[in-house]
Coordinates of C-alpha atoms in Angstrom, one line a residue:
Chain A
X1 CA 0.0 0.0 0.0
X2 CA 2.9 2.4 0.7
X3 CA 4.8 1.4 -2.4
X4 CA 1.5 2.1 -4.4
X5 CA 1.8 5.7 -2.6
X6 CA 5.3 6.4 -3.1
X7 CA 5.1 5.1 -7.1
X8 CA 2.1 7.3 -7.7
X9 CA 4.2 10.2 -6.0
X10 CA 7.0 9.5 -8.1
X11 CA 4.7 9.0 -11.1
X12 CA 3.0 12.5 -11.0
X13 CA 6.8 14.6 -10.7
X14 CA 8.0 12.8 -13.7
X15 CA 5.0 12.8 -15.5
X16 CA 3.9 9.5 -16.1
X17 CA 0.8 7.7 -15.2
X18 CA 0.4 4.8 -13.4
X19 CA -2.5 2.0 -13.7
X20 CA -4.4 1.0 -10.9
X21 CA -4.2 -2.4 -11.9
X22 CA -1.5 -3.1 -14.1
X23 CA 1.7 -1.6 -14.0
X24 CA 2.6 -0.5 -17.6
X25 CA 3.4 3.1 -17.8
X26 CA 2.1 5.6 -20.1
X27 CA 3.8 8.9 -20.7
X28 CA 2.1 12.4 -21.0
X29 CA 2.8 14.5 -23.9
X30 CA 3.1 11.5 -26.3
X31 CA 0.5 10.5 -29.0
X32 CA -0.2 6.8 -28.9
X33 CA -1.7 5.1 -31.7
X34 CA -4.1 1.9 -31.1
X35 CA -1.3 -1.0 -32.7
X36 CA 0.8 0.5 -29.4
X37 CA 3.2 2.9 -31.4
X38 CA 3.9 6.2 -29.4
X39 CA 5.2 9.3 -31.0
X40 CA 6.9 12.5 -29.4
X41 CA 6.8 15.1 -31.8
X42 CA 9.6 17.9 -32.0
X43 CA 9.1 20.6 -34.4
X44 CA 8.4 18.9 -37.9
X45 CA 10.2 15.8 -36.8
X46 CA 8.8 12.6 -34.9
X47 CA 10.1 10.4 -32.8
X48 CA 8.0 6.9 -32.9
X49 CA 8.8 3.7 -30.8
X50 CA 6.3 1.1 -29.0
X51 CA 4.2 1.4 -25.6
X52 CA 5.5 -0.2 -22.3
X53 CA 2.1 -1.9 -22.4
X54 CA 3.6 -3.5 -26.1
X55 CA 7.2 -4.4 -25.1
X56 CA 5.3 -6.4 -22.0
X57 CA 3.0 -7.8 -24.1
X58 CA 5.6 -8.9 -26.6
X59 CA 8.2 -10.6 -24.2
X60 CA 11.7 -10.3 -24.4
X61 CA 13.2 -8.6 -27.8
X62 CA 15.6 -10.3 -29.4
X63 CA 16.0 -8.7 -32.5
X64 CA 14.2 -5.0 -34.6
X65 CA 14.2 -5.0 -38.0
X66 CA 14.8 -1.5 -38.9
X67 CA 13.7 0.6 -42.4
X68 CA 16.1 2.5 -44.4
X69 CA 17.1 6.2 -43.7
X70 CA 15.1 7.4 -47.0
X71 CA 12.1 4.8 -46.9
X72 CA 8.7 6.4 -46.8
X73 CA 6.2 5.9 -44.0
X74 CA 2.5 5.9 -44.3
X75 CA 0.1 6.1 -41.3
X76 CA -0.8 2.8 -40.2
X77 CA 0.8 1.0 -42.5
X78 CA 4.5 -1.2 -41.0
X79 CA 7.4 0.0 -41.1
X80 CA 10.1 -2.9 -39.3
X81 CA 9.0 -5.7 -37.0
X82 CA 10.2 -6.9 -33.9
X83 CA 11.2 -10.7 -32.6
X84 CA 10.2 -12.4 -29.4
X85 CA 9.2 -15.3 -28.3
X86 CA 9.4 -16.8 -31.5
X87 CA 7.0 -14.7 -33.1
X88 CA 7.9 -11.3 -35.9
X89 CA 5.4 -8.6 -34.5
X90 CA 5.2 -5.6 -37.4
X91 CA 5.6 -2.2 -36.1
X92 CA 3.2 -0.1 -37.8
X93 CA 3.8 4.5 -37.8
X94 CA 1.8 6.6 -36.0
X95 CA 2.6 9.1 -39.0
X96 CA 2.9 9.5 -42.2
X97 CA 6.6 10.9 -43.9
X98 CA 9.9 10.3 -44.1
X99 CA 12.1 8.4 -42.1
X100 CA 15.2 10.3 -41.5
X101 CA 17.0 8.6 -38.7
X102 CA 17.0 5.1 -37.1
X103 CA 18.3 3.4 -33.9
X104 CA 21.2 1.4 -34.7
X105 CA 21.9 0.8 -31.0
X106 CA 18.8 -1.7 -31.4
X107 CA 20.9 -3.8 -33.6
X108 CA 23.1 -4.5 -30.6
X109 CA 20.6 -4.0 -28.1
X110 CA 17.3 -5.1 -29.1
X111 CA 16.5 -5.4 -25.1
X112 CA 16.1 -1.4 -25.1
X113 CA 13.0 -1.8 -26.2
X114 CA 11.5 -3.4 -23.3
X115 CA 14.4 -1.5 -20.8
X116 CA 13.3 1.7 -22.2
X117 CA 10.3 2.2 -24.2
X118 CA 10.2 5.8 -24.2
X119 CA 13.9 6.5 -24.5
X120 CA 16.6 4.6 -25.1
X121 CA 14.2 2.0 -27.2
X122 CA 13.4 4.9 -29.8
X123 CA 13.0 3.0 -33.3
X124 CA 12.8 5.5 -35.9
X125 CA 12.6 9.3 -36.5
X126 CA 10.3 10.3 -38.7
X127 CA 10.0 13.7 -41.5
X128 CA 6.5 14.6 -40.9
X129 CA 4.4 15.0 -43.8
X130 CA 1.3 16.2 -42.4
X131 CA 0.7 17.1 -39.3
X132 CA -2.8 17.1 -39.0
X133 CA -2.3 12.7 -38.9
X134 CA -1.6 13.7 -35.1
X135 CA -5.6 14.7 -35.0
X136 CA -6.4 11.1 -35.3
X137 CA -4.1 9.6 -32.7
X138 CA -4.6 9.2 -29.0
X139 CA -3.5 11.6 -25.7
X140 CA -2.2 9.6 -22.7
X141 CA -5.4 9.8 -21.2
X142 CA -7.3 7.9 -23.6
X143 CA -4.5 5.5 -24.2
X144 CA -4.7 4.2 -20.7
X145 CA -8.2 4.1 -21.1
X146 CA -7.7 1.6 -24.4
X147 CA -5.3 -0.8 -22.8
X148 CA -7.3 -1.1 -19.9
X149 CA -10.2 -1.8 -22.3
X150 CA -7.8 -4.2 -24.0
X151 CA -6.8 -6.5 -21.0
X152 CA -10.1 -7.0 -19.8
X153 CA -10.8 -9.0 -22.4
X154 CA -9.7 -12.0 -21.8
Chain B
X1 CA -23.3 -13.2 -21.7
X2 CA -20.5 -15.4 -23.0
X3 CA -19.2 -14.4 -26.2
X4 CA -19.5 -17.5 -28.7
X5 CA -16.2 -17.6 -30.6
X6 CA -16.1 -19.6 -33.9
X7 CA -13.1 -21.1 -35.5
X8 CA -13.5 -22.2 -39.5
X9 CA -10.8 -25.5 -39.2
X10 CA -9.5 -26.3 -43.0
X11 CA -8.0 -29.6 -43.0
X12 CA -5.6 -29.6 -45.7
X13 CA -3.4 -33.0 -45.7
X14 CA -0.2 -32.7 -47.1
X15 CA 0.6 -29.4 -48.5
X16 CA 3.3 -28.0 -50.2
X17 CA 5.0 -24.9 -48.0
X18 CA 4.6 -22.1 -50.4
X19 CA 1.3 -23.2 -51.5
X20 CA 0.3 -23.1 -47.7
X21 CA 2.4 -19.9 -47.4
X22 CA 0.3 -18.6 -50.5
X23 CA -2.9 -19.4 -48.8
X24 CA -2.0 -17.9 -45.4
X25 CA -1.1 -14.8 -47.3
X26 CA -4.7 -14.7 -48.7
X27 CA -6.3 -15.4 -45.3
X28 CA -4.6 -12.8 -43.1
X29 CA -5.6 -10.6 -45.6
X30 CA -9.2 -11.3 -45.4
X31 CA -9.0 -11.4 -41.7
X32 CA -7.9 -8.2 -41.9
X33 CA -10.3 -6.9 -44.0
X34 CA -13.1 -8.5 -41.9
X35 CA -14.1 -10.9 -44.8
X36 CA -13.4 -14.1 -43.1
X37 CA -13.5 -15.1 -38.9
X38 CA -11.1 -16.7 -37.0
X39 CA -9.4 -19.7 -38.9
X40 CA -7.4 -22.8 -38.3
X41 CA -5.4 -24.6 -41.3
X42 CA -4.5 -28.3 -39.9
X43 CA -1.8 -29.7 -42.5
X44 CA 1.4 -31.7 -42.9
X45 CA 4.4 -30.8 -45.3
X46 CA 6.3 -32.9 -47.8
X47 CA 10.3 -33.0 -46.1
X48 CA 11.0 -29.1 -46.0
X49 CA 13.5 -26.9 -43.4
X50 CA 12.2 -23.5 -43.1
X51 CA 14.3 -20.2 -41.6
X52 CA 12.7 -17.4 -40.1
X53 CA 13.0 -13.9 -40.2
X54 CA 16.5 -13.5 -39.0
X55 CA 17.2 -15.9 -41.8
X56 CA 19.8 -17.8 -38.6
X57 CA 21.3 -19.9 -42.2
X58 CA 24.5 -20.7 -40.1
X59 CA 22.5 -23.2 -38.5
X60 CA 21.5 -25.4 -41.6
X61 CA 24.5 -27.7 -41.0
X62 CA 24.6 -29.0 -44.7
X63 CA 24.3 -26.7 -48.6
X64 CA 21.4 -26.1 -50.4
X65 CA 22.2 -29.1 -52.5
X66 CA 22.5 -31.9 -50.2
X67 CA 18.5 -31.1 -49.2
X68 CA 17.7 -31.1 -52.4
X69 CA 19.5 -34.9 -52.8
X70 CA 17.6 -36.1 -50.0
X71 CA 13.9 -34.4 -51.9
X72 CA 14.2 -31.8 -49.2
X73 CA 13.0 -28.0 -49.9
X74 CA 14.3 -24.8 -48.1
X75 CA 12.5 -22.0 -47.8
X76 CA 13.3 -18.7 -45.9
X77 CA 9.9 -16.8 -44.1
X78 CA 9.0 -14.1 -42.1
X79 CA 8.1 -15.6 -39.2
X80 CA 9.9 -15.4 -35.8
X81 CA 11.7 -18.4 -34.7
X82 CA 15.1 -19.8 -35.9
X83 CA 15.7 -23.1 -38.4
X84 CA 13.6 -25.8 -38.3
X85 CA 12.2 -29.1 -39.9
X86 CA 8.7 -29.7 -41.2
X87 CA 8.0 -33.3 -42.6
X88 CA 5.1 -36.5 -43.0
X89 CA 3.6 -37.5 -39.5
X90 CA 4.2 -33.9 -37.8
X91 CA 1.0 -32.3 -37.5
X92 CA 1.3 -28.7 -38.2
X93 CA -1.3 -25.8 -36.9
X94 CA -1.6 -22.2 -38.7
X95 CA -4.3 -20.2 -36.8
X96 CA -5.1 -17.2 -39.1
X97 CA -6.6 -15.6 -35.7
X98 CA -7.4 -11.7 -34.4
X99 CA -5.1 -11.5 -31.2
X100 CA -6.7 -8.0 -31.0
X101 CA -10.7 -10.2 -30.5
X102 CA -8.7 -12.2 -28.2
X103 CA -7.1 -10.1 -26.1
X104 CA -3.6 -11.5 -26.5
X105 CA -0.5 -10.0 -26.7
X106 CA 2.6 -12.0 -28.6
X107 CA 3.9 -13.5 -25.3
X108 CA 0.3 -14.9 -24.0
X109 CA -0.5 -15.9 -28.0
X110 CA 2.9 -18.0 -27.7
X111 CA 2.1 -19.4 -24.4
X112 CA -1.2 -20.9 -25.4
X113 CA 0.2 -22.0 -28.6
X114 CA 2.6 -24.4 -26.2
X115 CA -0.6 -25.0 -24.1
X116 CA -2.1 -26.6 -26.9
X117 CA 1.1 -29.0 -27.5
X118 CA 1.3 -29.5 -23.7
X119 CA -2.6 -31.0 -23.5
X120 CA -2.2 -32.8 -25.9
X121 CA 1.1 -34.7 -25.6
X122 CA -0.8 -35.4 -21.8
X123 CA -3.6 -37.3 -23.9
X124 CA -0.9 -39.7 -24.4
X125 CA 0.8 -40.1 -20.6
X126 CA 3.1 -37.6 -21.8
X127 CA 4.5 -34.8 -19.3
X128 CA 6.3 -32.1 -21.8
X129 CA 6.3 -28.7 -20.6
X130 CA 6.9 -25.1 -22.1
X131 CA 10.4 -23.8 -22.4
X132 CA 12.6 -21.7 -20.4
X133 CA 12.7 -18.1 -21.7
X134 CA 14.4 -17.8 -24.7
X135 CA 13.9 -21.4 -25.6
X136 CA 10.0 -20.9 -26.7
X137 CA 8.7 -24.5 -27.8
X138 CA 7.7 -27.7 -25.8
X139 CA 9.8 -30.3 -24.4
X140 CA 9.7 -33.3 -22.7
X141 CA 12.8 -33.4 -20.4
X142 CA 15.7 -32.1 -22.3
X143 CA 14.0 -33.5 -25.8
X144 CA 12.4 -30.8 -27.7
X145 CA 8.8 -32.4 -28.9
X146 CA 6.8 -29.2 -30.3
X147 CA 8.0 -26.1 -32.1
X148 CA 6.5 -22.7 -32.6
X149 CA 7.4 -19.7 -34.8
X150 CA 4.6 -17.2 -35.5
X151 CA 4.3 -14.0 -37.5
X152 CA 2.1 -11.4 -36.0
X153 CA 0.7 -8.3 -38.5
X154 CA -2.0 -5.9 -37.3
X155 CA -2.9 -8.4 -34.8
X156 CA -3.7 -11.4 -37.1
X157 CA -1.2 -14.2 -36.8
X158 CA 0.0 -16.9 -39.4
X159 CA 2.6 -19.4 -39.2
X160 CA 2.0 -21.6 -36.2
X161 CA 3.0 -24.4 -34.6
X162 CA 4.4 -28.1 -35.1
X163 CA 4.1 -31.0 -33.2
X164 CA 6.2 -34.3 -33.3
X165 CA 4.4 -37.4 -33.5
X166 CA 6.6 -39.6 -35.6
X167 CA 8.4 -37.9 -37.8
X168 CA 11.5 -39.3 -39.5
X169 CA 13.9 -37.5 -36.3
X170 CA 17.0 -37.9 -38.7
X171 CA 16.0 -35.0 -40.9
X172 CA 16.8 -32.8 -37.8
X173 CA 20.4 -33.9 -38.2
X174 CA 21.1 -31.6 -40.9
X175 CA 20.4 -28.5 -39.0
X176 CA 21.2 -27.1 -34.8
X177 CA 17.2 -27.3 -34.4
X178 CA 15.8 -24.1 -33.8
X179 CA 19.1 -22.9 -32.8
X180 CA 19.7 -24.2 -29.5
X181 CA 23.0 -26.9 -30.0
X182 CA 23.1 -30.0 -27.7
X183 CA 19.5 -30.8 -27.2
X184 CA 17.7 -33.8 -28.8
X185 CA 14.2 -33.5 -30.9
X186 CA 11.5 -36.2 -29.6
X187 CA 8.5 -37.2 -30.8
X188 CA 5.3 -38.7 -29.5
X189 CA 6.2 -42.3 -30.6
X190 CA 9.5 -42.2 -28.9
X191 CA 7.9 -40.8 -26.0
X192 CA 5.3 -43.6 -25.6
X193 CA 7.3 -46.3 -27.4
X194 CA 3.6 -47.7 -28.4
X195 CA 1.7 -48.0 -31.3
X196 CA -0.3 -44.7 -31.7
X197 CA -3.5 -44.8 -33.1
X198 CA -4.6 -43.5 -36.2
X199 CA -3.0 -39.9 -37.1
X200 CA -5.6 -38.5 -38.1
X201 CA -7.1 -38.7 -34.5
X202 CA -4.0 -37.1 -33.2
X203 CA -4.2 -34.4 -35.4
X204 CA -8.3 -33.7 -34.4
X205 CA -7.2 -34.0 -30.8
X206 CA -4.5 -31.4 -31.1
X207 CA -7.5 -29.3 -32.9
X208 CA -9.3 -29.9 -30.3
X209 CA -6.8 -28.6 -27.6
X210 CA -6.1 -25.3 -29.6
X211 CA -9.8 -24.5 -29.5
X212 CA -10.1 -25.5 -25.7
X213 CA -7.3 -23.7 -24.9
X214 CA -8.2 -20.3 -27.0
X215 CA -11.7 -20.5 -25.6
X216 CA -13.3 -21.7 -29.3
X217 CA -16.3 -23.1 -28.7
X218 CA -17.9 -23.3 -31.6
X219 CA -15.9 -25.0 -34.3
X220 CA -16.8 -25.3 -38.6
X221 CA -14.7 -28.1 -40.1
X222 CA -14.0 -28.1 -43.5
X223 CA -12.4 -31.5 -44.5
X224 CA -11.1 -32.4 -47.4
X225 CA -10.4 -28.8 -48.5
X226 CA -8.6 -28.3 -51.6
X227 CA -6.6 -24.8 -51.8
X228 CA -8.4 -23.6 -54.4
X229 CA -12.1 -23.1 -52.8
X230 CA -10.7 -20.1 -51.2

């Protein structure tokens, strides 16, 4: 009961929020999409990468297959893949554009992606081509409300 | 109110991989699209090694040529999973299913899928369990018996999973078996050193456990299918 206090204390000075139920965190300020990409957008540019509540769902990562710097993106349509557990899940972008960077450290470290969703486990950057796409996506708010939707289902 | 879930089961007999690939293809599409509900494909393949996505080749332990001497095909896919073997009497299952309807996430999909060979390997007396983490599959003991590699897009899954019940085990010498070096493949007839019953049972049973264990409880068989009533 005192953890629960202390981790929701913790939670609202750095800005994340924390289920009730589960423990999969959700960060404000990032757009999520409902395949579990978030993005973080800076300026014209975004940053894209999966959920916490993805990378738990997926198991341990043992390999991201990564586009080309150059290779279009379309909204909702895949991008790269992951590997765990046996099985290639397909990343699909919040956004539609160019990708103009990508995380080679994955390459060496698929495991960032379930260490560090949000940071370190950044997959690709991303030339926006119209930012209006970001209408259409979800707030933090209404994420958590979807993957709490999502795991009662079964 | 329970939700009645329906699974469409094709059973195919022996198919050739990229026909089956081809068909899968076709299916997940119309998944997708909302044309089709959840489906099963029950099969076997003629002798054929198959790599995943990560295309792990430094495990197939002989060339290109050599399978081909012993009738062997190899194929590289985009499922997870490293090298393995797909041959006569090992019943393969390739749920074209929404994970998103389920409520499953790759990890709990996997899980059941190893369920599935668990239950039904117990039919038989046998104890096999699901692998440590990182060695996703189903063993009895230190003898791998079931093997799993999945592809996952938009939450609708292909590929599948592939049980041992007597498959020629010497195939598997010409590869490290899903990667993993020192460890023996098994199948159900070594396992139980009996005469099994008919395969065809075995195969229904192992249907039967996939739709127990995904919560299917409403099953359409369509025997005898041929690929092209699609």
């Amino acid at each position: 009961m005192a953890s629960r206090l202390w981790a929701s204390r913790a939670a609202s000075y750095l800005r994340i929020s924390v289920f009730n139920r589960g423990f999969a965190s959700v960060v404000k300020d990032l757009k999520y999409a409902d395949s579990h990409e978030w993005v973080k957008v800076e300026g014209k540019s975004a940053v894209v990468g999966i959920t916490d509540h993805a990378q738990d769902h997926l198991g341990d990562v043992v390999y991201v297959e990564l586009p080309e710097v150059g290779a279009s993106v379309t909204q909702g349509g895949s991008f790269g893949a992951v590997e765990s557990v046996k099985a290639t899940s397909d990343i699909n972008s919040p956004v539609s554009g160019k990708v103009v960077e990508v995380n080679e450290e994955l390459s060496n470290s698929p495991g960032l992606v379930n260490a560090s969703p949000y940071e370190n486990g950044w997959i690709i950057k991303v030339e926006m081509e119209n930012a209006d796409e970001l209408n259409s996506l979800m707030d933090s708010d209404q994420y958590s409300k979807f993957c709490e939707e999502e795991d009662a289902k079964h | 109110m329970r939700i009645v879930r329906s699974l469409k089961v094709w059973k195919l007999g022996t198919v050739n991989y990229l026909q089956a690939l081809k068909l899968q293809d076709k299916l997940v599409s119309d998944r997708k699209a909302h044309k089709i509900t959840d489906t099963l494909l029950a099969l076997q393949h003629p002798p054929t090694y198959t790599l995943g996505k990560r295309r792990t080749d430094h495990n197939l332990l002989v060339s290109e040529d050599d399978l081909r001497s012993i009738g062997a095909e190899l194929h590289y896919t985009q499922r997870g999973g490293d090298i393995t073997f797909h041959g006569p009497h090992q019943a393969v299952l390739y749920p074209i299913i929404s994970l998103r309807d389920l409520g499953l996430g790759a990890r709990k999909y996997v899980e059941k899928l190893e369920l599935t060979m668990i239950e039904l390997a117990s039919l038989y007396g046998v104890k096999a369990r699901a692998g440590e983490r990182g060695e996703t599959g189903v063993w009895v003991g230190d003898r791998k018996i079931g093997a799993i590699g999945v592809r996952i897009s938009s939450a609708i899954t292909s590929h599948g999973l592939a049980f041992n019940i007597d498959p020629d085990l010497n195939y598997f010498k010409h590869i490290v078996p899903c990667g993993i070096a020192e460890k023996d493949v098994t199948s159900l007839r070594k396992e139980i050193n009996m005469v099994l019953p008919n395969e065809e049972l075995i195969q229904d049973q192992l249907i039967s456990c996939f739709a127990n264990v995904f919560g299917f409880s409403d099953i359409v068989w369509k025997n005898n299918s041929s690929l092209a009533d699609s």
